[in-house]
Amino acid sequence: MALGTIGMLASGAALMAATAHDGAATPPRAGGTIAIISPDAADPDDAFDRRAREAATARLGDRGFTILDDRDHAAYVAEVITSRSNVGTSVTRARRDAPAVLGSGVNIPLASGKSSFVAMQRTTIEIRIRKRGSPAVLWHGSAVTVRPGEPSVAKAELLASELSQAALSSYPVVTDTAISIP
């Protein structure tokens, strides 16, 4: 009988260990509380980082999470990491002037046939979800795009939204590579 009890205890301990391990690797269920943060080394005044956090907040809210401003009271913490780098140049056709209205007609400029070089920029957003107080990443996703030049304010907001949506598109499945968007 003692041997049977020891066997049951050992199998129970193995079951508890397996459950604890599986629970640690399982992404959080939608509907929990989550705080969205930037990495400690991030520039707090960077406008694109702020837009990326706002976009990730909206997308995680769409997924059913309750967003909390206080990371010490949220069950989970989502770290939003952005990176931008120039990756070369591209050739584009130059336009002469902006469209103009002249009296009762409209002047629409056509391409002049001249080309100009435009800097290409790679932008990446990565989202990592951790249980509050734990260094272990439960889920991560990232998205990347390469587009011409530094985006305007409106285009930066759209870009942050598109990248956040793409990064979270596979949730709760973890993808090993960044999702590329045009």
mmCIF file of C-alpha atoms in Angstrom:
data_model
loop_
_atom_site.group_PDB
_atom_site.id
_atom_site.type_symbol
_atom_site.label_atom_id
_atom_site.label_comp_id
_atom_site.label_asym_id
_atom_site.label_seq_id
_atom_site.Cartn_x
_atom_site.Cartn_y
_atom_site.Cartn_z
ATOM 1 C CA MET A 1 0.000 0.000 0.000
ATOM 2 C CA ALA A 2 2.832 2.391 0.822
ATOM 3 C CA LEU A 3 4.395 1.667 -2.555
ATOM 4 C CA GLY A 4 1.082 2.474 -4.293
ATOM 5 C CA THR A 5 0.793 5.728 -2.369
ATOM 6 C CA ILE A 6 4.338 6.714 -3.354
ATOM 7 C CA GLY A 7 3.560 5.899 -6.983
ATOM 8 C CA MET A 8 0.409 8.034 -6.858
ATOM 9 C CA LEU A 9 2.317 10.895 -5.246
ATOM 10 C CA ALA A 10 5.058 10.666 -7.870
ATOM 11 C CA SER A 11 2.571 10.641 -10.742
ATOM 12 C CA GLY A 12 0.642 13.512 -9.124
ATOM 13 C CA ALA A 13 3.851 15.533 -8.783
ATOM 14 C CA ALA A 14 4.716 14.828 -12.432
ATOM 15 C CA LEU A 15 1.221 15.934 -13.460
ATOM 16 C CA MET A 16 1.544 19.139 -11.409
ATOM 17 C CA ALA A 17 4.980 19.864 -12.920
ATOM 18 C CA ALA A 18 3.657 19.318 -16.450
ATOM 19 C CA THR A 19 0.656 21.550 -15.762
ATOM 20 C CA ALA A 20 2.858 24.292 -14.304
ATOM 21 C CA HIS A 21 5.190 24.116 -17.306
ATOM 22 C CA ASP A 22 2.326 24.137 -19.816
ATOM 23 C CA GLY A 23 0.664 27.039 -17.990
ATOM 24 C CA ALA A 24 3.875 29.076 -18.119
ATOM 25 C CA ALA A 25 4.186 28.599 -21.894
ATOM 26 C CA THR A 26 0.532 29.247 -22.677
ATOM 27 C CA PRO A 27 -0.348 32.679 -24.046
ATOM 28 C CA PRO A 28 -2.779 34.638 -21.891
ATOM 29 C CA ARG A 29 -6.427 34.171 -22.667
ATOM 30 C CA ALA A 30 -8.245 37.126 -24.114
ATOM 31 C CA GLY A 31 -10.239 39.017 -21.522
ATOM 32 C CA GLY A 32 -7.441 39.340 -18.970
ATOM 33 C CA THR A 33 -5.893 42.590 -17.811
ATOM 34 C CA ILE A 34 -2.810 43.862 -19.620
ATOM 35 C CA ALA A 35 -0.549 46.918 -19.473
ATOM 36 C CA ILE A 36 1.257 48.147 -22.589
ATOM 37 C CA ILE A 37 4.812 49.413 -22.098
ATOM 38 C CA SER A 38 7.931 50.358 -24.054
ATOM 39 C CA PRO A 39 11.354 48.871 -23.360
ATOM 40 C CA ASP A 40 13.312 50.661 -20.631
ATOM 41 C CA ALA A 41 15.853 51.901 -23.197
ATOM 42 C CA ALA A 42 13.191 53.455 -25.465
ATOM 43 C CA ASP A 43 13.055 57.210 -25.993
ATOM 44 C CA PRO A 44 9.901 58.426 -24.186
ATOM 45 C CA ASP A 45 9.626 61.380 -26.592
ATOM 46 C CA ASP A 46 9.746 59.292 -29.781
ATOM 47 C CA ALA A 47 6.469 59.969 -31.607
ATOM 48 C CA PHE A 48 6.462 56.686 -33.561
ATOM 49 C CA ASP A 49 7.014 54.630 -30.380
ATOM 50 C CA ARG A 50 4.014 56.382 -28.812
ATOM 51 C CA ARG A 51 1.891 55.688 -31.905
ATOM 52 C CA ALA A 52 2.987 52.037 -31.880
ATOM 53 C CA ARG A 53 1.949 51.646 -28.210
ATOM 54 C CA GLU A 54 -1.407 53.299 -28.955
ATOM 55 C CA ALA A 55 -1.978 51.013 -31.961
ATOM 56 C CA ALA A 56 -0.997 47.898 -29.981
ATOM 57 C CA THR A 57 -3.316 49.020 -27.173
ATOM 58 C CA ALA A 58 -6.214 49.297 -29.623
ATOM 59 C CA ARG A 59 -5.461 45.913 -31.219
ATOM 60 C CA LEU A 60 -5.128 44.144 -27.835
ATOM 61 C CA GLY A 61 -8.402 45.800 -26.765
ATOM 62 C CA ASP A 62 -9.978 44.396 -29.947
ATOM 63 C CA ARG A 63 -8.719 40.970 -28.831
ATOM 64 C CA GLY A 64 -10.744 41.274 -25.609
ATOM 65 C CA PHE A 65 -8.034 42.376 -23.193
ATOM 66 C CA THR A 66 -8.810 44.965 -20.539
ATOM 67 C CA ILE A 67 -6.134 47.646 -20.776
ATOM 68 C CA LEU A 68 -4.710 49.010 -17.523
ATOM 69 C CA ASP A 69 -2.320 51.952 -17.228
ATOM 70 C CA ASP A 70 -0.726 50.518 -14.087
ATOM 71 C CA ARG A 71 1.628 47.654 -14.910
ATOM 72 C CA ASP A 72 1.734 46.690 -11.204
ATOM 73 C CA HIS A 73 -1.958 45.732 -11.221
ATOM 74 C CA ALA A 74 -2.295 44.101 -14.644
ATOM 75 C CA ALA A 75 -2.050 40.320 -14.927
ATOM 76 C CA TYR A 76 0.067 40.639 -18.084
ATOM 77 C CA VAL A 77 2.464 43.157 -19.574
ATOM 78 C CA ALA A 78 2.844 43.710 -23.332
ATOM 79 C CA GLU A 79 6.143 45.251 -24.351
ATOM 80 C CA VAL A 80 5.995 47.070 -27.708
ATOM 81 C CA ILE A 81 9.403 47.325 -29.365
ATOM 82 C CA THR A 82 9.901 49.423 -32.486
ATOM 83 C CA SER A 83 12.883 49.763 -34.759
ATOM 84 C CA ARG A 84 13.470 51.849 -37.854
ATOM 85 C CA SER A 85 16.482 51.838 -40.114
ATOM 86 C CA ASN A 86 17.396 53.150 -43.519
ATOM 87 C CA VAL A 87 18.020 50.252 -45.892
ATOM 88 C CA GLY A 88 18.942 51.953 -49.144
ATOM 89 C CA THR A 89 17.339 54.047 -51.819
ATOM 90 C CA SER A 90 14.752 53.657 -54.517
ATOM 91 C CA VAL A 91 14.145 55.577 -57.723
ATOM 92 C CA THR A 92 10.853 57.388 -58.179
ATOM 93 C CA ARG A 93 9.461 59.600 -60.913
ATOM 94 C CA ALA A 94 9.399 63.269 -59.959
ATOM 95 C CA ARG A 95 6.259 65.417 -60.296
ATOM 96 C CA ARG A 96 6.528 69.020 -61.350
ATOM 97 C CA ASP A 97 3.930 70.840 -59.256
ATOM 98 C CA ALA A 98 0.973 70.142 -57.018
ATOM 99 C CA PRO A 99 -2.497 70.109 -58.633
ATOM 100 C CA ALA A 100 -3.975 73.599 -58.891
ATOM 101 C CA VAL A 101 -7.380 75.095 -59.676
ATOM 102 C CA LEU A 102 -7.159 77.924 -62.207
ATOM 103 C CA GLY A 103 -10.446 79.753 -62.776
ATOM 104 C CA SER A 104 -12.880 77.161 -64.083
ATOM 105 C CA GLY A 105 -10.201 74.617 -64.988
ATOM 106 C CA VAL A 106 -7.914 72.251 -63.132
ATOM 107 C CA ASN A 107 -4.194 71.945 -63.772
ATOM 108 C CA ILE A 108 -3.012 68.363 -63.140
ATOM 109 C CA PRO A 109 0.765 67.989 -63.284
ATOM 110 C CA LEU A 110 2.194 65.036 -65.120
ATOM 111 C CA ALA A 111 5.447 63.285 -64.432
ATOM 112 C CA SER A 112 8.356 65.255 -65.837
ATOM 113 C CA GLY A 113 10.249 62.155 -66.861
ATOM 114 C CA LYS A 114 12.932 62.966 -64.314
ATOM 115 C CA SER A 115 13.779 60.525 -61.583
ATOM 116 C CA SER A 116 14.790 61.156 -58.005
ATOM 117 C CA PHE A 117 16.169 58.974 -55.249
ATOM 118 C CA VAL A 118 14.068 58.273 -52.162
ATOM 119 C CA ALA A 119 15.456 56.755 -48.953
ATOM 120 C CA MET A 120 13.843 53.417 -48.055
ATOM 121 C CA GLN A 121 13.121 52.724 -44.405
ATOM 122 C CA ARG A 122 12.543 49.353 -42.713
ATOM 123 C CA THR A 123 10.079 49.606 -39.818
ATOM 124 C CA THR A 124 9.484 46.762 -37.376
ATOM 125 C CA ILE A 125 7.072 46.384 -34.464
ATOM 126 C CA GLU A 126 7.487 43.485 -32.060
ATOM 127 C CA ILE A 127 5.034 42.727 -29.262
ATOM 128 C CA ARG A 128 6.078 40.515 -26.324
ATOM 129 C CA ILE A 129 3.573 39.423 -23.692
ATOM 130 C CA ARG A 130 4.768 38.381 -20.230
ATOM 131 C CA LYS A 131 3.056 37.533 -16.994
ATOM 132 C CA ARG A 132 3.516 40.484 -14.625
ATOM 133 C CA GLY A 133 6.766 40.109 -12.685
ATOM 134 C CA SER A 134 8.083 37.257 -14.852
ATOM 135 C CA PRO A 135 10.895 37.565 -17.382
ATOM 136 C CA ALA A 136 9.555 34.636 -19.445
ATOM 137 C CA VAL A 137 7.874 35.627 -22.725
ATOM 138 C CA LEU A 138 4.513 33.851 -23.068
ATOM 139 C CA TRP A 139 3.771 35.117 -26.575
ATOM 140 C CA HIS A 140 5.495 37.258 -29.165
ATOM 141 C CA GLY A 141 4.737 38.452 -32.644
ATOM 142 C CA SER A 142 6.319 40.921 -35.012
ATOM 143 C CA ALA A 143 5.680 42.602 -38.326
ATOM 144 C CA VAL A 144 7.971 44.427 -40.732
ATOM 145 C CA THR A 145 7.639 46.644 -43.783
ATOM 146 C CA VAL A 146 9.958 48.611 -46.063
ATOM 147 C CA ARG A 147 8.566 51.877 -47.388
ATOM 148 C CA PRO A 148 9.928 55.079 -48.874
ATOM 149 C CA GLY A 149 11.114 57.841 -46.559
ATOM 150 C CA GLU A 150 10.090 59.081 -43.138
ATOM 151 C CA PRO A 151 6.276 58.829 -42.947
ATOM 152 C CA SER A 152 4.100 61.876 -42.294
ATOM 153 C CA VAL A 153 2.092 61.991 -39.053
ATOM 154 C CA ALA A 154 -1.031 60.514 -40.686
ATOM 155 C CA LYS A 155 0.964 57.829 -42.488
ATOM 156 C CA ALA A 156 2.890 56.997 -39.284
ATOM 157 C CA GLU A 157 -0.388 56.369 -37.420
ATOM 158 C CA LEU A 158 -1.641 54.156 -40.248
ATOM 159 C CA LEU A 159 1.702 52.333 -40.419
ATOM 160 C CA ALA A 160 1.729 51.685 -36.652
ATOM 161 C CA SER A 161 -1.826 50.361 -36.844
ATOM 162 C CA GLU A 162 -1.071 48.080 -39.825
ATOM 163 C CA LEU A 163 2.092 46.679 -38.215
ATOM 164 C CA SER A 164 0.383 46.094 -34.845
ATOM 165 C CA GLN A 165 -2.528 44.337 -36.540
ATOM 166 C CA ALA A 166 -0.136 42.123 -38.517
ATOM 167 C CA ALA A 167 2.007 41.340 -35.449
ATOM 168 C CA LEU A 168 -1.098 40.212 -33.533
ATOM 169 C CA SER A 169 -2.742 38.450 -36.506
ATOM 170 C CA SER A 170 -1.515 35.006 -35.466
ATOM 171 C CA TYR A 171 -2.398 35.396 -31.759
ATOM 172 C CA PRO A 172 -2.404 33.093 -29.759
ATOM 173 C CA VAL A 173 -0.123 31.114 -32.111
ATOM 174 C CA VAL A 174 3.531 32.188 -31.900
ATOM 175 C CA THR A 175 5.290 32.737 -35.240
ATOM 176 C CA ASP A 176 9.062 32.487 -35.416
ATOM 177 C CA THR A 177 9.502 35.095 -38.134
ATOM 178 C CA ALA A 178 8.223 38.612 -38.629
ATOM 179 C CA ILE A 179 5.131 38.969 -40.775
ATOM 180 C CA SER A 180 5.963 41.118 -43.781
ATOM 181 C CA ILE A 181 3.445 43.627 -45.073
ATOM 182 C CA PRO A 182 3.751 45.694 -48.269
#
